[in-house]
Amino acid sequence: MSLKDNPLGFDTVRLSDDGRRVIIIDQTLLPGELKEISLSSKDEIYEAIYLLKVRGAPAIGVAAAYGIYVLADQIDTQSYDEFIKQFKEDKEYLNSSRPTAVNLSWALERMYKVCTDNHAKPVDEIKKLLKDEACKIQEEDIEISKKIGEYGLELVNKGDGILTHCNAGQLATSRYGTATAPIYLGYEKGYDFKVYADETRPLLQGARLTAWELNRAGVDVTLLCDNMSAALMKEGRVNAVFVGCDRVAANGDVANKIGTSVVATVAARYNIPFYVCAPTSTIDMNTSCGDDIEIELRPQSEVTQMWYKKRMAPDNIKVYNPAFDVTDNELVSAIITEKGIARAPYDISLREIMK
Ligand code: MRU
């Protein structure tokens, strides 16, 4: 059982052929325009992550890995001390672009370790190893999504209605997505899922991205406003919820796009399984519970006017705009990783998976 190679025909993130630029699909232009842009300066890379031109936890990690390699390649010195000083500065700058998705710091730390493990080698050699590591992070990400797809498909049946929130699709990863991987695999195998995509206010990742990519792949997908999930579940049209995540704490609390915990709460009310798809790079055993996860606060304008032709809220209104919420572990039916499916008690099952 395996997914076909790149069913959507684009790469969310890649390294340019000359290795000097990070090429990403600019996700802020979708669904209107499928356009690649290239990034080579630290400000361009930072801004692309902060403005969600590249977004979704695994894709942010891959972009950061390629990004720090591209920046390292620009450091003009043969002295390891000078090289690592600049590398650290660049790493910390990129790491400050978004706080919640742990894949960002995970990928940057993995790249940093390549430098420190090889400090005795010439700088040019370290640069080559950094490029190899960044490519490896992306290759692994593709394989991880495939495995999540296989494990996730075991949990659903032909003809099921599946609800998803935000975009944990190919656009959020290197390929296939996490929450969408079982959907793409099921599609290839004739499962005839009916997929419901929450629009995902305020930045509309569900409407602009999930609905777009599933529709493009030929999957039966219906777009919902964020406040419709209870009605749909009450009507019996949802058999399972699949979502991605930005950070899983050691106790199984899960940070994902704002609104996820509402869906989980409603799903529990209607006895519908709520599944979280998480590469192990998103599991943070150093964070004991959801209260310890830093939740990104974003500009008010995203709620009041972005995506509207004109402002849709009173001037000077107070706005609260956290980008993520935490779903308590007791609402999570299972966490699907590339290494298997974790179930409660999560402190034990996640520790086993992360061994
Ligand atoms: O703010 P975003 O669009 O980066 O938020 C993305 C999500 O919340 C995704 O569900 C999560 O990163 C998982 S992506 C496989």
PDB file of N, CA and C in Angstrom, residues 265-327:
ATOM      1  N   THR A 265     -14.221  19.010  20.542  1.00  0.00           N
ATOM      2  CA  THR A 265     -15.244  18.999  21.587  1.00  0.00           C
ATOM      3  C   THR A 265     -16.587  18.543  21.010  1.00  0.00           C
ATOM      4  N   VAL A 266     -16.911  19.044  19.838  1.00  0.00           N
ATOM      5  CA  VAL A 266     -18.179  18.668  19.203  1.00  0.00           C
ATOM      6  C   VAL A 266     -18.129  17.193  18.781  1.00  0.00           C
ATOM      7  N   ALA A 267     -16.992  16.755  18.266  1.00  0.00           N
ATOM      8  CA  ALA A 267     -16.846  15.353  17.850  1.00  0.00           C
ATOM      9  C   ALA A 267     -17.070  14.425  19.049  1.00  0.00           C
ATOM     10  N   ALA A 268     -16.528  14.805  20.209  1.00  0.00           N
ATOM     11  CA  ALA A 268     -16.717  13.975  21.413  1.00  0.00           C
ATOM     12  C   ALA A 268     -18.203  13.898  21.769  1.00  0.00           C
ATOM     13  N   ARG A 269     -18.907  15.024  21.628  1.00  0.00           N
ATOM     14  CA  ARG A 269     -20.351  15.066  21.933  1.00  0.00           C
ATOM     15  C   ARG A 269     -21.125  14.048  21.086  1.00  0.00           C
ATOM     16  N   TYR A 270     -20.668  13.868  19.825  1.00  0.00           N
ATOM     17  CA  TYR A 270     -21.382  12.962  18.909  1.00  0.00           C
ATOM     18  C   TYR A 270     -20.665  11.614  18.733  1.00  0.00           C
ATOM     19  N   ASN A 271     -19.716  11.316  19.629  1.00  0.00           N
ATOM     20  CA  ASN A 271     -18.984  10.032  19.591  1.00  0.00           C
ATOM     21  C   ASN A 271     -18.293   9.774  18.262  1.00  0.00           C
ATOM     22  N   ILE A 272     -17.730  10.818  17.707  1.00  0.00           N
ATOM     23  CA  ILE A 272     -17.012  10.674  16.428  1.00  0.00           C
ATOM     24  C   ILE A 272     -15.515  10.694  16.728  1.00  0.00           C
ATOM     25  N   PRO A 273     -14.770   9.717  16.214  1.00  0.00           N
ATOM     26  CA  PRO A 273     -13.329   9.709  16.523  1.00  0.00           C
ATOM     27  C   PRO A 273     -12.613  10.939  15.969  1.00  0.00           C
ATOM     28  N   PHE A 274     -11.735  11.461  16.811  1.00  0.00           N
ATOM     29  CA  PHE A 274     -10.974  12.665  16.467  1.00  0.00           C
ATOM     30  C   PHE A 274      -9.495  12.268  16.392  1.00  0.00           C
ATOM     31  N   TYR A 275      -8.960  12.206  15.175  1.00  0.00           N
ATOM     32  CA  TYR A 275      -7.593  11.723  14.969  1.00  0.00           C
ATOM     33  C   TYR A 275      -6.648  12.867  14.637  1.00  0.00           C
ATOM     34  N   VAL A 276      -5.484  12.841  15.290  1.00  0.00           N
ATOM     35  CA  VAL A 276      -4.457  13.846  15.032  1.00  0.00           C
ATOM     36  C   VAL A 276      -3.307  13.168  14.294  1.00  0.00           C
ATOM     37  N   CYS A 277      -2.944  13.721  13.145  1.00  0.00           N
ATOM     38  CA  CYS A 277      -1.831  13.160  12.364  1.00  0.00           C
ATOM     39  C   CYS A 277      -0.581  13.961  12.685  1.00  0.00           C
ATOM     40  N   ALA A 278       0.448  13.286  13.159  1.00  0.00           N
ATOM     41  CA  ALA A 278       1.629  14.006  13.647  1.00  0.00           C
ATOM     42  C   ALA A 278       2.913  13.275  13.309  1.00  0.00           C
ATOM     43  N   PRO A 279       3.746  13.847  12.453  1.00  0.00           N
ATOM     44  CA  PRO A 279       5.086  13.271  12.316  1.00  0.00           C
ATOM     45  C   PRO A 279       5.793  13.343  13.668  1.00  0.00           C
ATOM     46  N   THR A 280       6.727  12.455  13.925  1.00  0.00           N
ATOM     47  CA  THR A 280       7.393  12.518  15.237  1.00  0.00           C
ATOM     48  C   THR A 280       8.173  13.830  15.399  1.00  0.00           C
ATOM     49  N   SER A 281       8.485  14.500  14.282  1.00  0.00           N
ATOM     50  CA  SER A 281       9.166  15.803  14.396  1.00  0.00           C
ATOM     51  C   SER A 281       8.247  16.857  15.021  1.00  0.00           C
ATOM     52  N   THR A 282       6.966  16.567  15.124  1.00  0.00           N
ATOM     53  CA  THR A 282       6.012  17.515  15.728  1.00  0.00           C
ATOM     54  C   THR A 282       5.732  17.169  17.185  1.00  0.00           C
ATOM     55  N   ILE A 283       6.266  16.038  17.643  1.00  0.00           N
ATOM     56  CA  ILE A 283       6.056  15.645  19.041  1.00  0.00           C
ATOM     57  C   ILE A 283       7.205  16.202  19.879  1.00  0.00           C
ATOM     58  N   ASP A 284       6.842  16.970  20.880  1.00  0.00           N
ATOM     59  CA  ASP A 284       7.849  17.679  21.672  1.00  0.00           C
ATOM     60  C   ASP A 284       7.840  17.133  23.095  1.00  0.00           C
ATOM     61  N   MET A 285       8.714  16.165  23.338  1.00  0.00           N
ATOM     62  CA  MET A 285       8.743  15.518  24.660  1.00  0.00           C
ATOM     63  C   MET A 285       9.293  16.467  25.733  1.00  0.00           C
ATOM     64  N   ASN A 286       9.860  17.598  25.308  1.00  0.00           N
ATOM     65  CA  ASN A 286      10.350  18.577  26.287  1.00  0.00           C
ATOM     66  C   ASN A 286       9.248  19.508  26.780  1.00  0.00           C
ATOM     67  N   THR A 287       8.087  19.426  26.149  1.00  0.00           N
ATOM     68  CA  THR A 287       6.950  20.235  26.608  1.00  0.00           C
ATOM     69  C   THR A 287       5.983  19.276  27.297  1.00  0.00           C
ATOM     70  N   SER A 288       5.784  19.482  28.599  1.00  0.00           N
ATOM     71  CA  SER A 288       5.050  18.444  29.334  1.00  0.00           C
ATOM     72  C   SER A 288       3.556  18.459  29.032  1.00  0.00           C
ATOM     73  N   CYS A 289       2.961  19.649  28.853  1.00  0.00           N
ATOM     74  CA  CYS A 289       1.515  19.692  28.593  1.00  0.00           C
ATOM     75  C   CYS A 289       1.184  20.922  27.758  1.00  0.00           C
ATOM     76  N   GLY A 290      -0.069  20.974  27.308  1.00  0.00           N
ATOM     77  CA  GLY A 290      -0.480  22.040  26.394  1.00  0.00           C
ATOM     78  C   GLY A 290      -0.293  23.441  26.947  1.00  0.00           C
ATOM     79  N   ASP A 291      -0.432  23.594  28.282  1.00  0.00           N
ATOM     80  CA  ASP A 291      -0.276  24.933  28.874  1.00  0.00           C
ATOM     81  C   ASP A 291       1.111  25.499  28.617  1.00  0.00           C
ATOM     82  N   ASP A 292       2.073  24.644  28.359  1.00  0.00           N
ATOM     83  CA  ASP A 292       3.452  25.109  28.162  1.00  0.00           C
ATOM     84  C   ASP A 292       3.763  25.429  26.692  1.00  0.00           C
ATOM     85  N   ILE A 293       2.772  25.276  25.820  1.00  0.00           N
ATOM     86  CA  ILE A 293       3.022  25.560  24.393  1.00  0.00           C
ATOM     87  C   ILE A 293       2.773  27.042  24.136  1.00  0.00           C
ATOM     88  N   GLU A 294       3.751  27.686  23.525  1.00  0.00           N
ATOM     89  CA  GLU A 294       3.565  29.111  23.206  1.00  0.00           C
ATOM     90  C   GLU A 294       2.620  29.241  22.019  1.00  0.00           C
ATOM     91  N   ILE A 295       1.568  30.019  22.204  1.00  0.00           N
ATOM     92  CA  ILE A 295       0.579  30.203  21.143  1.00  0.00           C
ATOM     93  C   ILE A 295       0.836  31.547  20.469  1.00  0.00           C
ATOM     94  N   GLU A 296       1.000  31.485  19.158  1.00  0.00           N
ATOM     95  CA  GLU A 296       1.302  32.691  18.384  1.00  0.00           C
ATOM     96  C   GLU A 296       0.087  33.616  18.334  1.00  0.00           C
ATOM     97  N   LEU A 297       0.319  34.899  18.626  1.00  0.00           N
ATOM     98  CA  LEU A 297      -0.738  35.902  18.450  1.00  0.00           C
ATOM     99  C   LEU A 297      -0.455  36.643  17.153  1.00  0.00           C
ATOM    100  N   ARG A 298      -1.487  36.831  16.335  1.00  0.00           N
ATOM    101  CA  ARG A 298      -1.276  37.443  15.019  1.00  0.00           C
ATOM    102  C   ARG A 298      -2.012  38.775  14.939  1.00  0.00           C
ATOM    103  N   PRO A 299      -1.696  39.562  13.898  1.00  0.00           N
ATOM    104  CA  PRO A 299      -2.273  40.911  13.813  1.00  0.00           C
ATOM    105  C   PRO A 299      -3.800  40.918  13.758  1.00  0.00           C
ATOM    106  N   GLN A 300      -4.369  41.990  14.320  1.00  0.00           N
ATOM    107  CA  GLN A 300      -5.832  42.149  14.351  1.00  0.00           C
ATOM    108  C   GLN A 300      -6.412  42.231  12.944  1.00  0.00           C
ATOM    109  N   SER A 301      -5.649  42.818  12.032  1.00  0.00           N
ATOM    110  CA  SER A 301      -6.161  43.059  10.675  1.00  0.00           C
ATOM    111  C   SER A 301      -6.527  41.758   9.958  1.00  0.00           C
ATOM    112  N   GLU A 302      -5.941  40.642  10.397  1.00  0.00           N
ATOM    113  CA  GLU A 302      -6.298  39.353   9.769  1.00  0.00           C
ATOM    114  C   GLU A 302      -7.776  39.025  10.014  1.00  0.00           C
ATOM    115  N   VAL A 303      -8.290  39.492  11.145  1.00  0.00           N
ATOM    116  CA  VAL A 303      -9.689  39.207  11.476  1.00  0.00           C
ATOM    117  C   VAL A 303     -10.614  40.268  10.888  1.00  0.00           C
ATOM    118  N   THR A 304     -10.186  41.512  10.921  1.00  0.00           N
ATOM    119  CA  THR A 304     -11.112  42.607  10.575  1.00  0.00           C
ATOM    120  C   THR A 304     -11.164  42.936   9.090  1.00  0.00           C
ATOM    121  N   GLN A 305     -10.056  42.740   8.369  1.00  0.00           N
ATOM    122  CA  GLN A 305     -10.092  43.208   6.983  1.00  0.00           C
ATOM    123  C   GLN A 305      -9.385  42.350   5.941  1.00  0.00           C
ATOM    124  N   MET A 306      -8.439  41.544   6.381  1.00  0.00           N
ATOM    125  CA  MET A 306      -7.717  40.762   5.385  1.00  0.00           C
ATOM    126  C   MET A 306      -8.696  39.842   4.658  1.00  0.00           C
ATOM    127  N   TRP A 307      -8.577  39.701   3.374  1.00  0.00           N
ATOM    128  CA  TRP A 307      -9.442  38.875   2.513  1.00  0.00           C
ATOM    129  C   TRP A 307     -10.799  39.526   2.230  1.00  0.00           C
ATOM    130  N   TYR A 308     -11.087  40.657   2.874  1.00  0.00           N
ATOM    131  CA  TYR A 308     -12.337  41.355   2.549  1.00  0.00           C
ATOM    132  C   TYR A 308     -12.020  42.527   1.622  1.00  0.00           C
ATOM    133  N   LYS A 309     -13.014  42.909   0.797  1.00  0.00           N
ATOM    134  CA  LYS A 309     -12.811  44.083  -0.063  1.00  0.00           C
ATOM    135  C   LYS A 309     -12.710  45.339   0.779  1.00  0.00           C
ATOM    136  N   LYS A 310     -13.536  45.393   1.822  1.00  0.00           N
ATOM    137  CA  LYS A 310     -13.413  46.509   2.756  1.00  0.00           C
ATOM    138  C   LYS A 310     -13.516  45.982   4.183  1.00  0.00           C
ATOM    139  N   ARG A 311     -13.091  46.806   5.103  1.00  0.00           N
ATOM    140  CA  ARG A 311     -13.065  46.394   6.508  1.00  0.00           C
ATOM    141  C   ARG A 311     -14.441  45.900   6.962  1.00  0.00           C
ATOM    142  N   MET A 312     -14.477  44.787   7.724  1.00  0.00           N
ATOM    143  CA  MET A 312     -15.743  44.172   8.124  1.00  0.00           C
ATOM    144  C   MET A 312     -15.936  44.196   9.637  1.00  0.00           C
ATOM    145  N   ALA A 313     -15.310  45.133  10.297  1.00  0.00           N
ATOM    146  CA  ALA A 313     -15.492  45.282  11.748  1.00  0.00           C
ATOM    147  C   ALA A 313     -15.325  46.765  12.069  1.00  0.00           C
ATOM    148  N   PRO A 314     -15.946  47.194  13.177  1.00  0.00           N
ATOM    149  CA  PRO A 314     -15.839  48.613  13.506  1.00  0.00           C
ATOM    150  C   PRO A 314     -14.384  49.037  13.694  1.00  0.00           C
ATOM    151  N   ASP A 315     -14.103  50.283  13.369  1.00  0.00           N
ATOM    152  CA  ASP A 315     -12.775  50.833  13.675  1.00  0.00           C
ATOM    153  C   ASP A 315     -12.564  50.742  15.178  1.00  0.00           C
ATOM    154  N   ASN A 316     -11.347  50.513  15.567  1.00  0.00           N
ATOM    155  CA  ASN A 316     -10.956  50.510  16.989  1.00  0.00           C
ATOM    156  C   ASN A 316     -11.574  49.376  17.819  1.00  0.00           C
ATOM    157  N   ILE A 317     -12.209  48.399  17.163  1.00  0.00           N
ATOM    158  CA  ILE A 317     -12.754  47.280  17.944  1.00  0.00           C
ATOM    159  C   ILE A 317     -11.588  46.460  18.505  1.00  0.00           C
ATOM    160  N   LYS A 318     -11.767  45.912  19.718  1.00  0.00           N
ATOM    161  CA  LYS A 318     -10.716  45.042  20.261  1.00  0.00           C
ATOM    162  C   LYS A 318     -10.797  43.698  19.558  1.00  0.00           C
ATOM    163  N   VAL A 319      -9.652  43.121  19.211  1.00  0.00           N
ATOM    164  CA  VAL A 319      -9.621  41.834  18.510  1.00  0.00           C
ATOM    165  C   VAL A 319      -8.612  40.929  19.205  1.00  0.00           C
ATOM    166  N   TYR A 320      -8.990  39.695  19.380  1.00  0.00           N
ATOM    167  CA  TYR A 320      -8.076  38.686  19.940  1.00  0.00           C
ATOM    168  C   TYR A 320      -7.832  37.672  18.832  1.00  0.00           C
ATOM    169  N   ASN A 321      -6.585  37.473  18.433  1.00  0.00           N
ATOM    170  CA  ASN A 321      -6.315  36.627  17.266  1.00  0.00           C
ATOM    171  C   ASN A 321      -5.196  35.617  17.505  1.00  0.00           C
ATOM    172  N   PRO A 322      -5.441  34.628  18.411  1.00  0.00           N
ATOM    173  CA  PRO A 322      -4.431  33.565  18.547  1.00  0.00           C
ATOM    174  C   PRO A 322      -4.501  32.638  17.337  1.00  0.00           C
ATOM    175  N   ALA A 323      -3.353  32.239  16.812  1.00  0.00           N
ATOM    176  CA  ALA A 323      -3.341  31.419  15.589  1.00  0.00           C
ATOM    177  C   ALA A 323      -3.632  29.942  15.869  1.00  0.00           C
ATOM    178  N   PHE A 324      -3.476  29.530  17.119  1.00  0.00           N
ATOM    179  CA  PHE A 324      -3.623  28.108  17.447  1.00  0.00           C
ATOM    180  C   PHE A 324      -4.405  27.946  18.747  1.00  0.00           C
ATOM    181  N   ASP A 325      -4.949  26.753  18.952  1.00  0.00           N
ATOM    182  CA  ASP A 325      -5.478  26.421  20.273  1.00  0.00           C
ATOM    183  C   ASP A 325      -4.957  25.037  20.667  1.00  0.00           C
ATOM    184  N   VAL A 326      -5.226  24.683  21.907  1.00  0.00           N
ATOM    185  CA  VAL A 326      -4.752  23.378  22.402  1.00  0.00           C
ATOM    186  C   VAL A 326      -5.955  22.479  22.640  1.00  0.00           C
ATOM    187  N   THR A 327      -5.930  21.310  22.046  1.00  0.00           N
ATOM    188  CA  THR A 327      -6.965  20.307  22.284  1.00  0.00           C
ATOM    189  C   THR A 327      -6.475  19.384  23.397  1.00  0.00           C
TER     190      THR A 327
END
